[in-house]
Short mmCIF file of C-alpha atoms and ligand atoms in Angstrom, two decimals:
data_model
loop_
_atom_site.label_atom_id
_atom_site.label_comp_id
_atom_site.label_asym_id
_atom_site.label_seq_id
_atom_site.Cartn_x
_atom_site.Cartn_y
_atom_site.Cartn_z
CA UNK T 1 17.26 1.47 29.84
CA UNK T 2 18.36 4.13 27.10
CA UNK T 3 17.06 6.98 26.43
CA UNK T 4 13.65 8.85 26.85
CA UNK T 5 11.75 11.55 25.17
CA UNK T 6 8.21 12.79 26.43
CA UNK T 7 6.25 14.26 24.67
CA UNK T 8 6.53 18.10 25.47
CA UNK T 9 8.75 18.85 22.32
CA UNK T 10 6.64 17.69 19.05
CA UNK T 11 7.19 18.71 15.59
CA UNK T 12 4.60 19.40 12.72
CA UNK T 13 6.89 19.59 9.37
CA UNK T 14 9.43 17.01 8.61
CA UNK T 15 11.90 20.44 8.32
CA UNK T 16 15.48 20.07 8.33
CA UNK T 17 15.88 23.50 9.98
CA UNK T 18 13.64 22.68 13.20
CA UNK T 19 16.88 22.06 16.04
CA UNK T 20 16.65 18.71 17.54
CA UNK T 21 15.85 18.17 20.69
CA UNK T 22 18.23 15.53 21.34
CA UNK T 23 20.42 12.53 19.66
CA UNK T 24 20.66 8.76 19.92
CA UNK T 25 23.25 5.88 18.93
CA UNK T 26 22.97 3.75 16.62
CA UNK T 27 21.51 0.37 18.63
CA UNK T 28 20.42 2.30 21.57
CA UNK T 29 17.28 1.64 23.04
CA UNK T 30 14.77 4.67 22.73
CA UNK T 31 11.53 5.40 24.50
CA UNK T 32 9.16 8.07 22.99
CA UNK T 33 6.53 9.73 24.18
CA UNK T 34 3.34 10.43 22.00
CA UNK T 35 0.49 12.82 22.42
CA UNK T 36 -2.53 11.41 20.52
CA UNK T 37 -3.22 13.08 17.29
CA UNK T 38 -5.19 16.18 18.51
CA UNK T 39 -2.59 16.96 20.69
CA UNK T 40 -4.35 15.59 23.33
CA UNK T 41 -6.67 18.25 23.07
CA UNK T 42 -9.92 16.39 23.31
CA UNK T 43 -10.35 14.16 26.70
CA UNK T 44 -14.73 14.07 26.79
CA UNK T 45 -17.36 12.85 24.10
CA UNK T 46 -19.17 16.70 24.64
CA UNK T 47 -15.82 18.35 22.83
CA UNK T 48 -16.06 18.43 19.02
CA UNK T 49 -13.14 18.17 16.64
CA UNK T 50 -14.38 21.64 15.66
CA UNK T 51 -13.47 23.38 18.30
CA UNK T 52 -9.64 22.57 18.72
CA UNK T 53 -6.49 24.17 17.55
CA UNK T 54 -5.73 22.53 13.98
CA UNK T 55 -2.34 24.02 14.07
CA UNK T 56 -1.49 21.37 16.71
CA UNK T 57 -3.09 18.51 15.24
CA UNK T 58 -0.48 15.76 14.20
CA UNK T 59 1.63 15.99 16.52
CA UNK T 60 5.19 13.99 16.09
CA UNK T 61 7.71 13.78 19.25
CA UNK T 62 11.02 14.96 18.22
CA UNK T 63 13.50 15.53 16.09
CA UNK T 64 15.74 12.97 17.41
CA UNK T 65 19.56 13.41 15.96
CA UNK T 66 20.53 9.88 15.23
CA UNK T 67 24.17 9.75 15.23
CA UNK T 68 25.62 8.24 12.08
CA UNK T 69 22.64 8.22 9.84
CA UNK T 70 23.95 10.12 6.42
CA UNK T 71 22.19 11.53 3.62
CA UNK T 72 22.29 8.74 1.06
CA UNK T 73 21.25 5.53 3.52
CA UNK T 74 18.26 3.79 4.59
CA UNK T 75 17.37 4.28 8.77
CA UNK T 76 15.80 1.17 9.63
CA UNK T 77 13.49 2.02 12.56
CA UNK T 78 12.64 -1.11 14.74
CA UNK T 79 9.59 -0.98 16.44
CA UNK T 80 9.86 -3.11 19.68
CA UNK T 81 6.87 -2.07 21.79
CA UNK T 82 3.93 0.43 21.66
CA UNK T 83 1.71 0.89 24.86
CA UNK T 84 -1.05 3.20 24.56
CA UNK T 85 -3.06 4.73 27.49
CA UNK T 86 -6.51 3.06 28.22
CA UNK T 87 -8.73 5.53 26.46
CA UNK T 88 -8.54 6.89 22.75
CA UNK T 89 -11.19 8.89 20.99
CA UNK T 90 -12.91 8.95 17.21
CA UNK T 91 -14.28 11.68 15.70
CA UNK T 92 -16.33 12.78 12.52
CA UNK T 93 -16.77 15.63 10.93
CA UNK T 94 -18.77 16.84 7.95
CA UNK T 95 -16.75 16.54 5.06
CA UNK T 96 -14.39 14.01 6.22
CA UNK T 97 -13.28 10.40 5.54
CA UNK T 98 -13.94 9.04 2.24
CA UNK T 99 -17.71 9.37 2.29
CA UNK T 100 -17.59 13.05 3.70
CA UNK T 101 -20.41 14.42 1.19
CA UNK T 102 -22.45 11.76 3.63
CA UNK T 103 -21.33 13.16 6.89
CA UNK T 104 -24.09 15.54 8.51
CA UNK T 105 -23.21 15.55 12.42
CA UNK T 106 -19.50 15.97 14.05
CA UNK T 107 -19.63 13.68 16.92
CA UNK T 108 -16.50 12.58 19.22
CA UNK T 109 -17.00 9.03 21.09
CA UNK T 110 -14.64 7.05 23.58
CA UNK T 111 -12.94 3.91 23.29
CA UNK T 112 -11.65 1.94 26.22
CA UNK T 113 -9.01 -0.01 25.80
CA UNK T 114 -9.34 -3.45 27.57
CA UNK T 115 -6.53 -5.95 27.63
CA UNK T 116 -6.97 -7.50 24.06
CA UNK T 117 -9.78 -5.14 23.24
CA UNK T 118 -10.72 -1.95 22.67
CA UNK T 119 -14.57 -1.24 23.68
CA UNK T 120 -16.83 0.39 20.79
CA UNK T 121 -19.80 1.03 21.86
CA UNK T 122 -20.48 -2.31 23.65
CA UNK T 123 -18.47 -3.88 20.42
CA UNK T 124 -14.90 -5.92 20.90
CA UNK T 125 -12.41 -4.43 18.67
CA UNK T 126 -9.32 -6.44 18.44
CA UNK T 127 -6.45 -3.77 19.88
CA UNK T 128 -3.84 -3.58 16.98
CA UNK T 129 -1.75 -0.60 18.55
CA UNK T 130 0.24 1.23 15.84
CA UNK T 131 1.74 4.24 14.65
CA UNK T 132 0.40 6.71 12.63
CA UNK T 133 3.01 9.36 11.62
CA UNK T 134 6.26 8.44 11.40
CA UNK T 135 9.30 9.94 9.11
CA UNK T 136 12.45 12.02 8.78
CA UNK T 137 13.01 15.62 7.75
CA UNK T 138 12.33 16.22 4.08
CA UNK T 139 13.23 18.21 1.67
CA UNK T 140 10.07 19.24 0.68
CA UNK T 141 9.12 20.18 4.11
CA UNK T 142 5.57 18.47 4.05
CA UNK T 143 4.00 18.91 7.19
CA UNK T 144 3.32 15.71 9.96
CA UNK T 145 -0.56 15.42 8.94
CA UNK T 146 0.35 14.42 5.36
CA UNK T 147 2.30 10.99 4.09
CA UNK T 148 5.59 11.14 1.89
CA UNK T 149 8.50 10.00 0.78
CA UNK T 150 10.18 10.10 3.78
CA UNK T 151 7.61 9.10 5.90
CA UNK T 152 4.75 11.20 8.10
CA UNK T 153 0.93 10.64 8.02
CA UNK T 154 1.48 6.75 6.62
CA UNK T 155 -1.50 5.44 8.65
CA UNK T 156 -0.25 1.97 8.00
CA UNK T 157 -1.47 -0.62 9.84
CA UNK T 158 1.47 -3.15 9.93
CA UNK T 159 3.62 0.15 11.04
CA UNK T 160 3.40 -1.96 14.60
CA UNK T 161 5.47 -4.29 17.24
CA UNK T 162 7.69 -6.31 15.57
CA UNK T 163 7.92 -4.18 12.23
CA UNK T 164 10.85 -2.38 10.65
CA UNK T 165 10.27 0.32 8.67
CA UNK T 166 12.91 1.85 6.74
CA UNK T 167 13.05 5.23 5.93
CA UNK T 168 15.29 7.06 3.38
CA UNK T 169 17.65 9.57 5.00
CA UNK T 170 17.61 13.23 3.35
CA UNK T 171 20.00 15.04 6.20
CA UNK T 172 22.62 13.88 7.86
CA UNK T 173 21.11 12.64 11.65
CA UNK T 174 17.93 12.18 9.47
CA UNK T 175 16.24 14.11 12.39
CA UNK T 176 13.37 11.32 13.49
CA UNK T 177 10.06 11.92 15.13
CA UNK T 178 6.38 9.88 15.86
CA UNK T 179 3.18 10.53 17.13
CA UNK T 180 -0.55 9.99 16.42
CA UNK T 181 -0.64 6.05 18.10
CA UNK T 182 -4.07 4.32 17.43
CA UNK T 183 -5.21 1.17 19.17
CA UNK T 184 -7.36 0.01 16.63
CA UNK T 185 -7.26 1.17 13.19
CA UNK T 186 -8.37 -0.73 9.95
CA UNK T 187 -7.21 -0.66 6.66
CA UNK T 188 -8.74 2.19 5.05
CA UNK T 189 -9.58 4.41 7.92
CA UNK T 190 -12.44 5.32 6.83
CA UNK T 191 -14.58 7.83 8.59
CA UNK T 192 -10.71 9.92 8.75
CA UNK T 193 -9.53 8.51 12.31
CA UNK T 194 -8.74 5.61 13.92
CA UNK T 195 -8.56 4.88 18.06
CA UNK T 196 -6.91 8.25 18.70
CA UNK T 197 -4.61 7.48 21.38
CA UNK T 198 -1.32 8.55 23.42
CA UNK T 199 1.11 6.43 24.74
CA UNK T 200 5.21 5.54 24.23
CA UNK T 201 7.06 3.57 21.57
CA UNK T 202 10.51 1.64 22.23
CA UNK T 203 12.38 1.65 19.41
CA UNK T 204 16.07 1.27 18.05
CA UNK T 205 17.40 2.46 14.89
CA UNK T 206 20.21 1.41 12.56
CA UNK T 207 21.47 1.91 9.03
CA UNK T 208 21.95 0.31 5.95
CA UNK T 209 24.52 2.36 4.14
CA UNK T 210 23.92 4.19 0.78
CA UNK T 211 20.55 2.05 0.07
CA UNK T 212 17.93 5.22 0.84
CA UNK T 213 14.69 4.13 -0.82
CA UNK T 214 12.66 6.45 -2.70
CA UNK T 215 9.53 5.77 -0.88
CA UNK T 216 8.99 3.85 2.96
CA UNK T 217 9.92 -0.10 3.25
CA UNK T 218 8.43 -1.86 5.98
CA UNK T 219 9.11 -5.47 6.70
CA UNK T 220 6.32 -6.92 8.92
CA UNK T 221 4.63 -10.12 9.50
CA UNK T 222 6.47 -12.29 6.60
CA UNK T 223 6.16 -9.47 4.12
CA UNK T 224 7.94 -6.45 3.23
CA UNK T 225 6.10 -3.63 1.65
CA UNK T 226 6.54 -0.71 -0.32
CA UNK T 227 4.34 2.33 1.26
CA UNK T 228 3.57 4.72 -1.43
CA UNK T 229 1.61 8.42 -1.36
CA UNK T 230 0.28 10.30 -4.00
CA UNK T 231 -2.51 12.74 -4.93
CA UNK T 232 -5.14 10.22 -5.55
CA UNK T 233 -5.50 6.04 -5.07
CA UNK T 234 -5.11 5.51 -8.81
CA UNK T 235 -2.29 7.46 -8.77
CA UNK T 236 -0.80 5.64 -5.33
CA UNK T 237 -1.22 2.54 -6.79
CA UNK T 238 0.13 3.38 -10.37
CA UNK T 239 3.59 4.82 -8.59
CA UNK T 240 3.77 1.54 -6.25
CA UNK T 241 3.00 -0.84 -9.19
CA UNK T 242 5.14 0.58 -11.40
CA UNK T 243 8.17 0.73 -8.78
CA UNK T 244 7.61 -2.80 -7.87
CA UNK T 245 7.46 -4.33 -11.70
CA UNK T 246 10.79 -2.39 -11.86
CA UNK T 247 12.22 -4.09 -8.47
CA UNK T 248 11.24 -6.85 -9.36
CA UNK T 249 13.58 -6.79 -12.65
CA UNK T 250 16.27 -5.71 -11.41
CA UNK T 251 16.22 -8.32 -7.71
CA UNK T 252 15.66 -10.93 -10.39
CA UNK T 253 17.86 -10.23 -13.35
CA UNK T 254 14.54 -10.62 -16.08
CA UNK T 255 13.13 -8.13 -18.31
CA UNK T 256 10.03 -5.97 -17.86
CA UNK T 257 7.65 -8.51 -19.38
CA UNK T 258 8.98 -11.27 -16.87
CA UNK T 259 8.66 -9.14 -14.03
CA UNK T 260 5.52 -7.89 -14.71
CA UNK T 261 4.34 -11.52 -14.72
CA UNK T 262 6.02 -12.06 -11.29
CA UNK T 263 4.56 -9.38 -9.86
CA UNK T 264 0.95 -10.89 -10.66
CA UNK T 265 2.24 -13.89 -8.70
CA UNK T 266 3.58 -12.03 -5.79
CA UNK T 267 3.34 -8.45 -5.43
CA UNK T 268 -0.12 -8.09 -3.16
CA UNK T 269 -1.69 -4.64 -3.68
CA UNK T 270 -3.13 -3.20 -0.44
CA UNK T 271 -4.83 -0.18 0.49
CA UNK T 272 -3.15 2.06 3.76
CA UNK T 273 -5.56 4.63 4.40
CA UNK T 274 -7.84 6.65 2.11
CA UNK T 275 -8.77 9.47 4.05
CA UNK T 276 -5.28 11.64 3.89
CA UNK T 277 -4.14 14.60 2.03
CA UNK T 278 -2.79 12.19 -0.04
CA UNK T 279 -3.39 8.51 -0.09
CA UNK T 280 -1.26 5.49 0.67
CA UNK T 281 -1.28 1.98 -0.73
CA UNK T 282 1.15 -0.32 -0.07
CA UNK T 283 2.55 -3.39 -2.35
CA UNK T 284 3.22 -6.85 -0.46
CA UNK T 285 5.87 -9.29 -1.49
CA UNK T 286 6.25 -12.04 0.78
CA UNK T 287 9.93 -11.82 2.25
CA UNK T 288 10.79 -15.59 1.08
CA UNK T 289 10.67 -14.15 -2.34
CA UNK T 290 11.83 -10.20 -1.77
CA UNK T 291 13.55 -9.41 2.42
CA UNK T 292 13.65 -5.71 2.89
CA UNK T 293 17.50 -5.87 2.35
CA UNK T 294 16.85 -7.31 -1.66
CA UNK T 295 14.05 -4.91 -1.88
CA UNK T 296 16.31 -1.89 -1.15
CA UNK T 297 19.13 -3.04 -3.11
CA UNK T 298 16.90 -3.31 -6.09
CA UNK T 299 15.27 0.06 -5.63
CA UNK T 300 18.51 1.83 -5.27
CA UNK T 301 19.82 0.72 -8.54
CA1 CA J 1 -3.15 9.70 11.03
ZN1 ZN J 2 -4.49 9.17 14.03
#
């Protein structure tokens, strides 16, 4: 077994100048420890989101040093395994989620996770553990709770077992972290959480040298996508069309009128979550016609 971190060291800016608290190898085997994403603050339905400590919401484990990852190159992050524990909360709060002028009551509920299921209220929700923040220091510092360019608050769904999400690297050791697991979450996320939960994640990184994308690739499920964050959805999914009509014309050798075509063929335009600071889409092409490897060669061009 390789190497573990628990999860009394966490991070809440992706900030070059916070020390690490350790390093791996490339091709190591890593365990991480996660508290959920109110620092495990809340543990019964009668305790309101109101009445924690917001400075230690969004919590990420880390930084982890990874040996050999340079500025300039892509760190692919392979996700292996997540377990979560067996109960995770969901919250709402006046204000909050994208129909937060509706909201009048904060209320906190359980969900037990069962096997294949996470328990709702008497309701089987299919448990889809995944990872909520995940990134690398920045240089624009943004803190865990909100998504970027090099990662954080993605709330991806397909940001799961069996993914690979590659992340570009800003500083050398690209100084890693994760945290805010959910064991249910849909796209969207709605009401502004998903099944709040802590757990561990076995992963293993690597590096593809000099190919640092300008925004998250994830390759998951026959697809790789581009994860893009901006200031509003419109905006989101202008930056990740835009990008991808591009990629698409330079993987391909056509012109911006042929790719723009293709990408009406293949590029699938998805929403992440809506609920963040800023909000994440995410563009689909299926990996027969773009892998994450052609994808990153064509962005870095
Ligand atoms: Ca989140
Ligand atoms: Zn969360």
């Amino acid at each position: 077994m390789g190497k573990r971190f628990d999860s009394s060291k966490v991070f809440y800016r992706f900030d070059p100048d916070i020390p690490p608290i350790g390093s791996v190898k490339l091709k190591e085997k890593v365990e991480i420890e996660t508290r959920d994403c109110f620092s495990n603050q809340i543990t019964e339905e009668n305790q309101l989101v109101s009445s924690i400590d917001f400075s230690q919401v969004n919590p990420a484990t880390g930084p982890i040093f990874i040996e050999d990852a340079k500025r300039g190159d892509a760190l692919a992050v392979h996700i292996h395994k997540i377990r979560t524990a067996e109960t995770g909360l969901i919250v709402t709060l006046p204000g909050e989620g994208f129909l937060g002028e509706d909201v009048k009551e904060t209320r906190t509920r359980k969900c037990k996770v069962n096997g294949n299921w996470v328990d709702f209220r008497g309701v089987k929700v299919p448990y889809r553990p995944m990872i909520g923040v995940i990134g690398v220091a920045s240089e624009d510092r943004h803190p865990t709770g909100v998504p970027g360019r090099t990662g954080g608050n993605l709330d991806t769904r397909y940001i799961t077992e069996g993914a690979t999400l590659y992340l570009p690297v800003e500083f050398d050791g690209a100084l890693f972290g994760l945290g805010d697991l959910h064991a249910a979450m849909a796209d969207g996320e709605m009401c502004v959480a998903g099944c709040e939960v802590r757990g561990e994640v076995e992963v293993e990184f690597d590096v593809l040298r000099g190919l640092s994308p300008p925004w998250p690739v994830l390759e998951y499920g026959g697809y790789t996508y581009l994860v893009v964050s901006a200031g509003s959805l419109e905006e989101s999914l202008k930056e990740a069309s835009r990008i991808a009509v591009r990629a698409l014309s330079k993987a391909f050798s056509i012109d911006w009128h042929d790719a723009y075509m293709l990408s009406s063929l293949v590029a699938d335009v998805q929403i992440s979550q809506l609920v963040d600071p800023k909000k994440t889409v995410r563009i689909g092409f299926p990996t027969s016609v773009l892998n994450a490897k052609k994808l990153l060669e064509a962005l870095s061009r």
